[in-house]
Coordinates of C-alpha atoms and ligand atoms in Angstrom, one line a residue:
X1 CA -5.7 6.7 -24.0
X2 CA -3.2 3.9 -23.6
X3 CA -5.1 0.9 -22.4
X4 CA -3.7 -1.2 -19.5
X5 CA -4.9 -4.0 -17.3
X6 CA -5.0 -2.0 -13.9
X7 CA -7.2 0.7 -15.5
X8 CA -9.5 -2.1 -16.7
X9 CA -9.5 -3.6 -13.1
X10 CA -11.8 -3.7 -10.0
X11 CA -9.9 -4.0 -6.7
X12 CA -11.2 -5.7 -3.6
X13 CA -9.5 -4.6 -0.1
X14 CA -9.4 -7.1 2.5
X15 CA -8.7 -6.0 6.2
X16 CA -7.2 -9.4 7.2
X17 CA -8.0 -9.0 11.0
X18 CA -11.7 -8.7 10.5
X19 CA -12.0 -11.1 7.2
X20 CA -12.1 -14.6 8.1
X21 CA -10.9 -16.5 11.2
X22 CA -10.0 -20.2 10.7
X23 CA -8.3 -21.2 14.0
X24 CA -10.8 -19.9 16.4
X25 CA -8.7 -17.0 18.0
X26 CA -11.1 -14.5 17.0
X27 CA -8.8 -12.8 14.5
X28 CA -8.9 -13.3 10.9
X29 CA -6.0 -14.8 9.2
X30 CA -4.6 -15.8 5.8
X31 CA -5.9 -19.2 5.6
X32 CA -9.3 -17.4 6.0
X33 CA -8.6 -15.3 2.9
X34 CA -7.6 -18.6 1.0
X35 CA -11.0 -20.1 2.0
X36 CA -12.9 -17.0 0.5
X37 CA -11.0 -16.8 -2.9
X38 CA -13.9 -18.4 -4.6
X39 CA -16.3 -15.9 -3.0
X40 CA -14.1 -13.2 -4.5
X41 CA -13.8 -14.8 -8.0
X42 CA -17.7 -15.2 -8.0
X43 CA -18.0 -11.5 -7.3
X44 CA -16.0 -10.8 -10.4
X45 CA -13.1 -8.7 -8.9
X46 CA -9.6 -9.3 -10.3
X47 CA -7.2 -7.6 -7.8
X48 CA -6.9 -8.0 -4.1
X49 CA -5.3 -5.3 -1.9
X50 CA -4.3 -6.7 1.3
X51 CA -4.0 -4.5 4.4
X52 CA -0.7 -5.3 6.1
X53 CA 0.2 -8.8 7.0
X54 CA 3.7 -8.3 8.2
X55 CA 5.0 -8.9 11.6
X56 CA 3.7 -6.3 14.0
X57 CA 2.8 -5.6 17.6
X58 CA -0.5 -4.3 16.4
X59 CA -0.5 -0.9 18.1
X60 CA -2.2 0.3 14.9
X61 CA -3.5 -3.1 13.7
X62 CA -0.3 -4.0 11.4
X63 CA 0.4 -0.4 10.2
X64 CA 3.3 -0.6 12.7
X65 CA 5.6 -3.1 11.2
X66 CA 8.4 -4.8 13.0
X67 CA 9.6 -7.0 10.2
X68 CA 8.7 -6.2 6.5
X69 CA 9.8 -9.7 5.7
X70 CA 7.9 -11.9 8.0
X71 CA 4.2 -12.5 8.5
X72 CA 2.3 -11.4 11.6
X73 CA 2.0 -14.3 14.1
X74 CA -1.8 -13.9 14.4
X75 CA -2.1 -14.1 10.6
X76 CA -0.1 -17.2 10.1
X77 CA 3.0 -18.0 8.3
X78 CA 5.1 -17.2 5.2
X79 CA 4.1 -20.6 3.7
X80 CA 0.5 -19.5 4.1
X81 CA 1.0 -16.4 2.3
X82 CA 2.8 -18.2 -0.4
X83 CA -0.1 -20.7 -0.8
X84 CA -2.3 -17.5 -0.9
X85 CA -0.4 -16.1 -3.7
X86 CA -0.5 -19.3 -5.8
X87 CA -4.2 -19.9 -5.2
X88 CA -5.1 -16.2 -6.0
X89 CA -3.0 -16.4 -9.3
X90 CA -4.5 -19.9 -10.1
X91 CA -7.8 -17.9 -10.1
X92 CA -6.7 -15.0 -12.2
X93 CA -6.6 -12.8 -9.0
X94 CA -3.7 -10.5 -8.4
X95 CA -2.3 -9.6 -5.1
X96 CA -1.4 -5.9 -4.0
X97 CA 0.6 -5.5 -0.8
X98 CA 0.4 -2.6 1.5
X99 CA 3.6 -0.7 1.6
X100 CA 3.9 1.1 4.9
X101 CA 7.3 2.8 4.8
X102 CA 6.5 6.3 6.1
X103 CA 7.2 4.7 9.6
X104 CA 8.0 1.5 11.2
X105 CA 7.0 0.0 14.5
X106 CA 9.2 1.0 17.5
X107 CA 10.0 -2.6 17.9
X108 CA 11.6 -2.9 14.4
X109 CA 15.3 -3.8 14.6
X110 CA 16.2 -0.6 12.8
X111 CA 14.5 1.5 15.7
X112 CA 15.7 -0.5 18.5
X113 CA 19.4 0.2 17.2
X114 CA 18.7 3.9 16.3
X115 CA 17.4 4.6 19.7
X116 CA 20.2 2.8 21.5
X117 CA 22.8 5.7 21.1
X118 CA 23.4 9.0 19.3
X119 CA 26.3 7.4 17.7
X120 CA 24.6 4.3 16.4
X121 CA 25.1 3.9 12.7
X122 CA 21.3 3.6 12.1
X123 CA 20.7 6.8 14.2
X124 CA 19.7 8.7 11.2
X125 CA 17.3 6.0 9.8
X126 CA 14.7 8.0 12.0
X127 CA 14.1 11.8 12.7
X128 CA 15.8 12.8 16.0
X129 CA 15.8 16.4 17.4
X130 CA 17.1 18.1 20.6
X131 CA 14.5 19.7 22.9
X132 CA 13.7 23.3 22.0
X133 CA 13.5 25.5 25.2
X134 CA 13.1 22.3 27.0
X135 CA 10.0 21.3 25.0
X136 CA 9.1 19.6 21.7
X137 CA 10.9 21.1 18.7
X138 CA 7.8 22.3 17.1
X139 CA 3.9 22.3 17.5
X140 CA 3.3 19.4 15.1
X141 CA 0.5 17.1 16.3
X142 CA 0.1 13.2 15.7
X143 CA -2.9 12.1 13.7
X144 CA -3.5 9.8 17.0
X145 CA -3.7 12.8 19.3
X146 CA -0.9 14.3 21.4
X147 CA 2.4 15.8 20.1
X148 CA 4.2 14.3 17.0
X149 CA 7.3 14.1 19.2
X150 CA 8.2 11.6 21.9
X151 CA 11.1 12.1 24.4
X152 CA 13.5 9.2 24.4
X153 CA 15.2 9.2 28.0
X154 CA 18.1 6.9 26.9
X155 CA 19.7 9.5 24.4
X156 CA 17.9 12.6 25.8
X157 CA 16.2 13.5 22.3
X158 CA 12.8 13.5 20.7
X159 CA 11.8 11.4 17.8
X160 CA 9.0 12.1 15.3
X161 CA 6.0 10.1 14.9
X162 CA 2.9 11.5 12.9
X163 CA 1.0 8.4 14.0
X164 CA 1.3 6.5 17.3
X165 CA 4.4 6.9 19.4
X166 CA 5.1 3.5 18.5
X167 CA 5.2 4.4 14.9
X168 CA 8.4 6.4 14.5
X169 CA 8.8 8.1 11.1
X170 CA 11.6 7.0 8.8
X171 CA 14.1 9.5 7.5
X172 CA 13.6 9.3 3.8
X173 CA 16.2 12.0 3.5
X174 CA 18.7 9.2 4.3
X175 CA 19.8 7.5 1.1
X176 CA 20.4 4.3 3.0
X177 CA 16.7 4.2 4.3
X178 CA 15.6 4.6 0.8
X179 CA 18.0 1.7 -0.5
X180 CA 16.8 -0.6 2.5
X181 CA 13.2 0.2 1.4
X182 CA 13.8 -0.6 -2.1
X183 CA 15.6 -3.8 -1.5
X184 CA 12.6 -5.0 0.5
X185 CA 10.2 -3.9 -2.1
X186 CA 12.2 -6.0 -4.6
X187 CA 12.2 -9.0 -2.2
X188 CA 8.3 -9.0 -2.4
X189 CA 8.2 -8.3 -6.1
X190 CA 10.6 -11.4 -6.8
X191 CA 8.0 -13.6 -4.8
X192 CA 5.6 -12.7 -7.7
X193 CA 3.2 -10.0 -5.9
X194 CA 1.4 -7.6 -8.3
X195 CA 1.6 -4.2 -6.8
X196 CA 1.6 -1.8 -3.8
X197 CA -0.8 0.5 -2.0
X198 CA 1.6 2.8 -0.4
X199 CA 0.6 4.1 3.0
X200 CA 0.6 7.9 3.7
X201 CA 3.3 8.1 0.9
X202 CA 2.7 11.7 0.6
X203 CA 4.2 12.3 3.9
X204 CA 7.5 10.6 3.4
X205 CA 9.3 14.1 2.6
X206 CA 9.2 16.5 5.7
X207 CA 9.0 20.2 5.3
X208 CA 12.3 21.9 5.2
X209 CA 13.2 23.5 8.5
X210 CA 10.7 21.7 10.5
X211 CA 8.7 25.0 11.0
X212 CA 5.7 25.2 13.4
X213 CA 2.3 24.4 11.6
X214 CA -0.6 26.8 11.4
X215 CA -3.0 26.2 14.1
X216 CA -6.8 26.4 14.0
X217 CA -9.0 27.7 16.7
X218 CA -9.8 24.8 18.9
X219 CA -6.8 22.7 17.9
X220 CA -4.2 21.6 20.5
X221 CA -1.5 21.2 17.9
X222 CA -0.6 22.6 14.5
X223 CA -2.4 21.4 11.4
X224 CA -0.9 18.2 9.9
X225 CA -1.4 19.2 6.3
X226 CA 2.1 20.8 6.6
X227 CA 3.2 17.2 6.6
X228 CA 1.9 16.3 3.0
X229 CA 3.5 16.7 -0.4
X230 CA 6.9 17.8 0.9
X231 CA 9.7 19.2 -1.0
X232 CA 11.4 15.8 -2.2
X233 CA 8.5 13.6 -2.3
X234 CA 8.4 13.2 -6.3
X235 CA 12.2 12.6 -6.2
X236 CA 11.8 9.8 -3.9
X237 CA 9.1 8.4 -5.8
X238 CA 10.8 8.7 -9.1
X239 CA 14.0 7.1 -7.7
X240 CA 11.6 4.1 -6.3
X241 CA 10.0 3.9 -9.7
X242 CA 13.6 3.6 -11.6
X243 CA 15.0 1.1 -8.7
X244 CA 11.9 -1.1 -8.4
X245 CA 8.5 -0.3 -9.9
X246 CA 9.6 -0.1 -13.5
X247 CA 11.2 -3.5 -13.4
X248 CA 7.9 -5.4 -12.8
X249 CA 4.4 -5.6 -14.1
X250 CA 2.8 -3.9 -11.1
X251 CA -0.1 -1.6 -10.1
X252 CA 0.7 1.1 -7.7
X253 CA -1.6 3.4 -5.8
X254 CA -0.3 6.1 -3.3
X255 CA -2.5 7.0 -0.3
X256 CA -2.0 10.5 -0.6
X257 CA -3.6 12.6 2.4
X258 CA -3.6 16.1 1.6
X259 CA -3.3 15.7 -2.2
X260 CA -4.5 18.2 -4.6
X261 CA -5.5 17.7 -8.2
X262 CA -2.2 19.5 -9.1
X263 CA -0.2 17.2 -6.9
X264 CA -2.0 14.2 -8.2
X265 CA -1.0 14.9 -11.7
X266 CA 2.6 14.5 -10.7
X267 CA 2.1 11.5 -8.3
X268 CA 0.0 9.7 -11.2
X269 CA 1.3 11.1 -14.4
X270 CA 0.5 9.3 -17.5
X271 CA 4.2 9.1 -18.4
X272 CA 4.4 6.4 -15.5
X273 CA 7.6 8.1 -13.7
X274 CA 6.0 7.7 -10.3
X275 CA 2.6 5.8 -9.5
X276 CA -0.3 4.6 -11.4
X277 CA -3.0 6.4 -9.5
X278 CA -3.6 7.9 -6.0
X279 CA -6.3 7.8 -3.2
X280 CA -7.3 11.5 -2.8
X281 CA -9.4 12.4 0.2
X282 CA -11.2 15.6 -0.8
X283 CA -14.6 14.0 -1.1
X284 CA -14.3 11.9 2.0
X285 CA -13.3 15.2 3.9
X286 CA -16.5 17.1 2.5
X287 CA -18.3 16.0 6.0
X288 CA -15.3 17.0 8.3
X289 CA -15.9 19.5 11.0
X290 CA -13.9 22.7 11.1
X291 CA -11.3 21.4 13.6
X292 CA -11.4 17.7 12.9
X293 CA -13.3 14.8 11.6
X294 CA -15.5 14.1 14.6
X295 CA -18.5 15.8 13.3
X296 CA -22.1 14.5 12.1
X297 CA -22.9 17.3 9.5
X298 CA -24.2 15.4 6.6
X299 CA -22.4 15.5 3.3
X300 CA -23.9 17.9 0.9
X301 CA -24.7 16.4 -2.7
X302 CA -23.9 19.5 -4.7
X303 CA -20.3 19.6 -2.9
X304 CA -19.9 16.1 -3.7
X305 CA -21.0 16.4 -7.2
X306 CA -18.5 19.3 -7.7
X307 CA -15.6 17.5 -6.1
X308 CA -15.8 14.3 -8.0
X309 CA -16.4 16.0 -11.4
X310 CA -13.3 18.1 -10.6
X311 CA -11.2 15.0 -10.3
X312 CA -12.8 13.3 -13.2
X313 CA -12.4 16.3 -15.6
X314 CA -8.7 17.3 -14.4
X315 CA -7.1 13.9 -14.5
X316 CA -8.7 12.7 -17.7
X317 CA -5.9 11.8 -20.2
X318 CA -3.1 13.2 -18.0
X319 CA -3.3 10.8 -15.0
X320 CA -5.7 8.1 -13.5
X321 CA -8.3 8.2 -10.8
X322 CA -9.0 5.7 -8.1
X323 CA -12.7 5.5 -7.2
X324 CA -13.8 4.8 -3.6
X325 CA -15.6 5.7 -0.6
X326 CA -15.0 2.8 1.6
X327 CA -11.7 1.5 3.3
X328 CA -10.5 0.4 6.6
X329 CA -10.3 4.1 7.7
X330 CA -13.6 5.4 6.6
X331 CA -17.2 4.9 7.9
X332 CA -19.5 2.7 5.9
X333 CA -20.7 4.7 2.9
X334 CA -24.1 3.2 3.0
X335 CA -24.6 4.9 6.6
X336 CA -22.7 8.2 5.4
X337 CA -24.3 9.0 2.1
X338 CA -27.2 6.5 2.1
X339 CA -29.9 5.5 4.6
X340 CA -28.6 2.0 5.4
X341 CA -31.0 0.5 3.0
X342 CA -30.0 -2.0 0.3
X343 CA -31.6 0.4 -2.4
X344 CA -29.3 3.3 -1.4
X345 CA -26.3 1.1 -1.4
X346 CA -27.0 0.2 -4.9
X347 CA -27.7 3.9 -5.8
X348 CA -24.2 5.0 -4.3
X349 CA -22.4 2.0 -6.1
X350 CA -23.9 3.1 -9.3
X351 CA -22.8 6.6 -9.0
X352 CA -19.3 5.5 -8.3
X353 CA -18.8 2.5 -10.6
X354 CA -19.7 4.2 -13.8
X355 CA -17.1 6.9 -13.3
X356 CA -13.5 6.9 -15.1
X357 CA -10.9 5.3 -12.8
X358 CA -10.2 2.1 -11.0
X359 CA -12.9 1.2 -8.5
X360 CA -12.0 -0.1 -5.0
X361 CA -14.6 -2.1 -3.1
X362 CA -13.9 -2.6 0.7
X363 CA -14.9 -5.8 2.2
X364 CA -18.5 -5.9 3.2
X365 CA -19.4 -3.0 1.0
X366 CA -20.7 -5.5 -1.5
X367 CA -23.0 -6.6 1.0
X368 CA -24.3 -3.3 2.2
X369 CA -22.6 -3.6 5.5
X370 CA -23.4 -0.6 7.7
X371 CA -21.9 1.5 10.5
X372 CA -22.3 0.0 14.0
X373 CA -23.6 1.2 17.4
X374 CA -20.7 0.6 19.6
X375 CA -22.6 2.1 22.6
X376 CA -19.6 2.7 24.8
X377 CA -15.9 3.9 24.1
X378 CA -14.8 0.7 25.8
X379 CA -16.3 -1.2 22.6
X380 CA -13.9 0.5 20.3
X381 CA -10.4 -0.8 19.3
X382 CA -9.2 1.9 17.0
X383 CA -6.3 3.9 18.5
X384 CA -7.4 7.0 16.7
X385 CA -10.9 7.0 18.1
X386 CA -10.0 6.0 21.6
X387 CA -7.2 8.5 21.8
X388 CA -9.3 11.3 20.4
X389 CA -12.0 10.6 23.0
X390 CA -9.7 10.9 25.9
X391 CA -7.7 13.8 24.6
X392 CA -10.7 15.9 23.6
X393 CA -12.9 15.2 26.8
X394 CA -9.9 15.4 29.1
X395 CA -8.9 18.7 27.7
X396 CA -12.6 19.9 28.2
X397 CA -12.9 20.6 24.3
X398 CA -15.8 18.2 23.8
X399 CA -18.5 16.7 26.0
X400 CA -18.3 12.9 26.4
X401 CA -21.8 12.0 25.0
X402 CA -21.8 14.4 22.1
X403 CA -18.2 13.3 21.0
X404 CA -19.0 9.6 21.5
X405 CA -21.9 9.9 19.0
X406 CA -19.6 11.7 16.4
X407 CA -17.1 9.0 17.1
X408 CA -19.7 6.3 16.6
X409 CA -20.5 8.0 13.3
X410 CA -17.1 8.5 12.0
X411 CA -14.8 5.8 13.6
X412 CA -12.5 3.5 11.5
X413 CA -13.8 0.9 13.5
X414 CA -17.2 1.1 11.5
X415 CA -15.2 -0.6 8.6
X416 CA -13.5 -3.1 11.0
X417 CA -16.5 -4.9 12.6
X418 CA -16.0 -8.6 11.3
X419 CA -17.1 -9.5 7.7
X420 CA -20.7 -10.9 7.9
X421 CA -20.6 -14.1 6.1
X422 CA -23.8 -15.9 7.5
X423 CA -26.4 -15.6 10.3
X424 CA -24.4 -18.2 12.3
X425 CA -23.0 -16.9 15.8
X426 CA -20.5 -14.2 15.2
X427 CA -21.6 -13.9 11.7
X428 CA -19.6 -16.8 10.6
X429 CA -16.4 -14.8 11.0
X430 CA -15.2 -16.9 13.9
X431 CA -15.9 -19.7 16.3
X432 CA -13.9 -18.0 18.8
X433 CA -14.5 -14.7 20.7
X434 CA -14.1 -11.9 18.1
X435 CA -11.5 -9.2 18.6
X436 CA -14.1 -6.6 17.9
X437 CA -17.8 -6.6 18.3
X438 CA -19.9 -8.1 15.5
X439 CA -22.4 -5.6 14.0
X440 CA -25.8 -7.2 15.6
X441 CA -27.5 -6.7 12.1
X442 CA -25.4 -9.6 10.5
X443 CA -28.7 -11.8 10.9
X444 CA -30.2 -9.5 8.3
X445 CA -27.0 -8.5 6.3
X446 CA -24.9 -11.4 5.4
X447 CA -23.1 -13.0 2.3
X448 CA -25.0 -16.4 2.5
X449 CA -28.4 -14.5 2.3
X450 CA -27.3 -12.7 -0.8
X451 CA -25.2 -14.9 -3.0
X452 CA -28.2 -16.5 -4.7
X453 CA -30.7 -13.6 -4.3
X454 CA -30.7 -11.6 -7.9
X455 CA -31.9 -8.7 -6.0
X456 CA -29.3 -8.6 -3.3
X457 CA -26.5 -5.8 -3.0
X458 CA -23.8 -8.5 -3.7
X459 CA -25.5 -9.4 -7.1
X460 CA -25.8 -5.8 -8.0
X461 CA -22.1 -5.3 -7.5
X462 CA -21.4 -8.4 -9.3
X463 CA -23.5 -6.9 -12.3
X464 CA -21.5 -3.5 -11.9
X465 CA -18.2 -5.3 -12.2
X466 CA -19.3 -7.3 -15.1
X467 CA -20.6 -4.3 -16.9
X468 CA -17.0 -2.8 -16.4
X469 CA -14.9 -5.9 -17.2
X470 CA -16.8 -8.0 -19.6
X471 CA -19.6 -6.3 -21.5
X472 CA -20.0 -4.4 -24.8
X473 CA -19.7 -1.3 -22.7
X474 CA -16.5 -2.1 -21.0
X475 CA -14.6 0.3 -23.2
X476 CA -17.0 3.4 -22.6
X477 CA -17.2 2.7 -18.8
X478 CA -13.4 2.5 -18.5
X479 CA -12.2 4.9 -20.9
X480 CA -15.1 7.2 -21.9
X481 CA -15.2 11.1 -21.2
X482 CA -17.1 12.0 -18.1
X483 CA -19.6 15.0 -18.3
X484 CA -21.8 16.0 -15.5
X485 CA -25.3 17.4 -16.2
X486 CA -27.9 19.1 -14.0
X487 CA -25.0 20.6 -11.8
X488 CA -27.3 22.5 -9.8
X489 CA -29.7 19.7 -8.8
X490 CA -29.4 19.1 -5.0
X491 CA -30.8 15.6 -5.2
X492 CA -30.0 14.0 -8.6
X493 CA -26.4 13.0 -9.5
X494 CA -26.5 12.7 -13.4
X495 CA -23.7 12.2 -15.6
X496 CA -22.5 11.1 -19.2
X497 CA -19.9 8.7 -20.3
X498 CA -18.9 9.0 -24.2
X499 CA -16.5 7.0 -26.2
X500 CA -16.8 7.4 -30.0
X501 CA -20.4 6.7 -30.8
X502 CA -21.2 5.1 -27.5
X503 CA -23.0 7.4 -24.8
X504 CA -24.2 6.3 -21.4
X505 CA -26.5 8.3 -19.1
X506 CA -26.3 7.6 -15.5
X507 CA -29.0 9.0 -13.4
X508 CA -29.0 8.6 -9.4
X509 CA -31.6 10.0 -7.2
X510 CA -29.8 10.6 -3.7
X511 CA -33.0 11.6 -2.0
X512 CA -35.5 9.6 0.2
X513 CA -38.3 11.3 -1.6
X514 CA -39.6 11.0 -5.2
X515 CA -37.9 13.8 -7.3
X516 CA -38.9 15.5 -10.5
X517 CA -36.3 17.1 -12.9
X518 CA -36.0 18.1 -16.5
X519 CA -33.4 16.4 -18.9
X520 CA -31.9 18.3 -21.9
X521 CA -34.1 17.3 -24.9
X522 CA -31.0 16.0 -26.8
X523 CA -30.6 13.2 -24.3
X524 CA -34.0 11.8 -25.1
X525 CA -33.7 8.9 -27.2
X526 CA -36.5 6.6 -28.2
X527 CA -35.6 3.2 -27.1
X528 CA -32.6 3.4 -24.8
X529 CA -31.0 0.3 -23.7
X530 CA -30.8 -0.2 -20.0
X531 CA -27.5 -1.4 -18.5
X532 CA -28.6 -1.5 -14.9
X533 CA -31.2 -0.5 -12.7
X534 CA -31.8 -0.8 -8.8
X535 CA -35.5 -1.0 -8.7
X536 CA -38.0 -3.3 -10.3
X537 CA -39.5 -0.6 -12.8
X538 CA -37.5 2.3 -14.2
X539 CA -38.4 5.6 -15.1
X540 CA -39.3 6.3 -18.9
X541 CA -36.7 8.4 -20.2
X542 CA -38.3 11.8 -21.2
X543 CA -37.8 15.5 -20.6
X544 CA -39.9 15.7 -17.5
X545 CA -38.2 12.8 -15.4
X546 CA -39.5 11.4 -12.2
X547 CA -37.5 9.2 -10.1
X548 CA -38.4 7.3 -6.9
X549 CA -36.2 7.5 -3.7
X550 CA -32.6 6.2 -4.3
X551 CA -33.6 5.1 -7.8
X552 CA -30.6 4.6 -10.1
X553 CA -30.6 3.7 -13.7
X554 CA -28.1 3.5 -16.5
X555 CA -29.2 4.0 -20.2
X556 CA -27.3 3.7 -23.4
X557 CA -28.6 6.6 -25.5
Ligands
LIG601 O1 -3.9 6.5 7.1 C1 -3.4 7.6 7.1 C2 -4.4 8.4 7.2 O2 -4.6 9.6 6.7 C3 -5.6 8.1 8.1 O3 -5.2 7.5 9.3 C4 -6.4 9.4 8.5 O4 -5.5 10.2 8.9 C5 -7.4 9.0 9.4 O5 -7.5 7.6 9.7 C6 -8.8 9.6 8.7 O6 -9.3 10.2 9.7 C7 -2.9 5.2 6.8 C8 -3.6 4.1 7.1 O7 -4.6 3.9 6.0 C9 -4.2 4.0 8.4 O8 -4.9 2.9 8.8 C10 -3.1 4.0 9.4 O9 -3.5 4.0 10.7 C11 -2.1 5.1 9.2 O10 -1.9 5.4 7.8 C12 -0.7 5.1 9.9 O11 -0.1 4.0 9.1
LIG602 CA1 -7.2 -16.5 13.5

């Protein structure tokens, strides 16, 4: 397996709006990130993925970009960004930008021109269609509720937007659009950034002929899966690779909603003709409902074991995995897979961080930050959650109270409550009025309380990162083969990592009770070395094993 820096990295995702506010406006900013670089250095990560910092009207908190080469007013200035890049590099930290080029903001100059007239030279930068029988061209729906088509009165045509109506989709079939995007990417690479996370990149090639999408019972529009992995997506990415990516030492990760293992082998192929890795979403979709994500059915551990094992085995040697459960779109994993306790946070982290692939830590995950009780739809800020609540209740498809409890559990805002730095007011995030409510448990869960506590979640993550990046086990953790054991066990997630003569055994008890199970006798070695444990005492390694609730331990056999 060819070794490279981005396979040996651990990435930390920052959602700048909620990270650290230094000017008292209640919104995180770039100077706040600069202020916290030493915290990140202390954690041990070596790559920072910044959610979008470009100029934006913030209809979707920066994922609606109005100028790709300017900094969002609320976040600061381009000189602040240049200072961040300098200070990060001075600490050996790389900066990955969020590339959002499936769509722009409707306030981007390109769209302002495109919508001005049917004859405008930029008309075909976007996707315009005539009405069909006086209605939308097909049954595609927006991920943020409503139709994916918006009627434009000026030119009497519909334009496509898979997200909000203020996020019109770019027309990637237009070579001029591709050229403009590649020029912009080159501009950022010339500034010295270290890579791109590519927003919904699996959606840039639209289905031929724009057919209606299959519609499930209870859905108001067609199933958006039709938008993923379109007919020309790999051509476009190979062109991007030739024109930009191959010319710089970058790490690239494609956010690929709807990606399958087979498609991932193309997007993240080991020949490097497209991207280095993808974010797949099968595992975080295991607890979705039959119609949409607004469901509280707990995730089944056997289904999770089966899915993560499939990705570990199928991509080994032919592509590369990303490893994550948290990001700015996902509820907090300690509330979703754990029981909000620190010991369960450490158990989940152990299960993830000993797998093969590049781990991604989302801000606050390293503290065991939990989901938040928002109480009312008025306390949400996320366009996806708010639109879903009103669309589904007004259509009579869901009852307000029941739907609100599901939105509280699954909303993206669970990840967007302010970073909890200390037990000071507003968790030390801001001296002003925060743009979104602070999770009231900040008095108990905060960085200040954990930095010097050897038993804290922070110090546990720090140890996991050190084991992967700077220990005698680094190679087996990064490059070793993964083999699941005890596949049938409904509570224990156990697997082996092997590289040459080194063999690690990872045991995690995902139960709130003590569990007993049998290990294959060939795994029992006399004096196994313990790499990490999340409880004071550790189970003796023997055929008849017993593990306490949420206990996790890693042995070298
Ligand atoms: O997310 C795309 C995406 O698939 C998610 O929005 C997903 O549909 C939903 O959140 C999970 O239920 C990317 C960004 O990560 C997200 O923040 C943006 O809102 C979206 O694209 C549009 O840019
Ligand atoms: Ca601010």
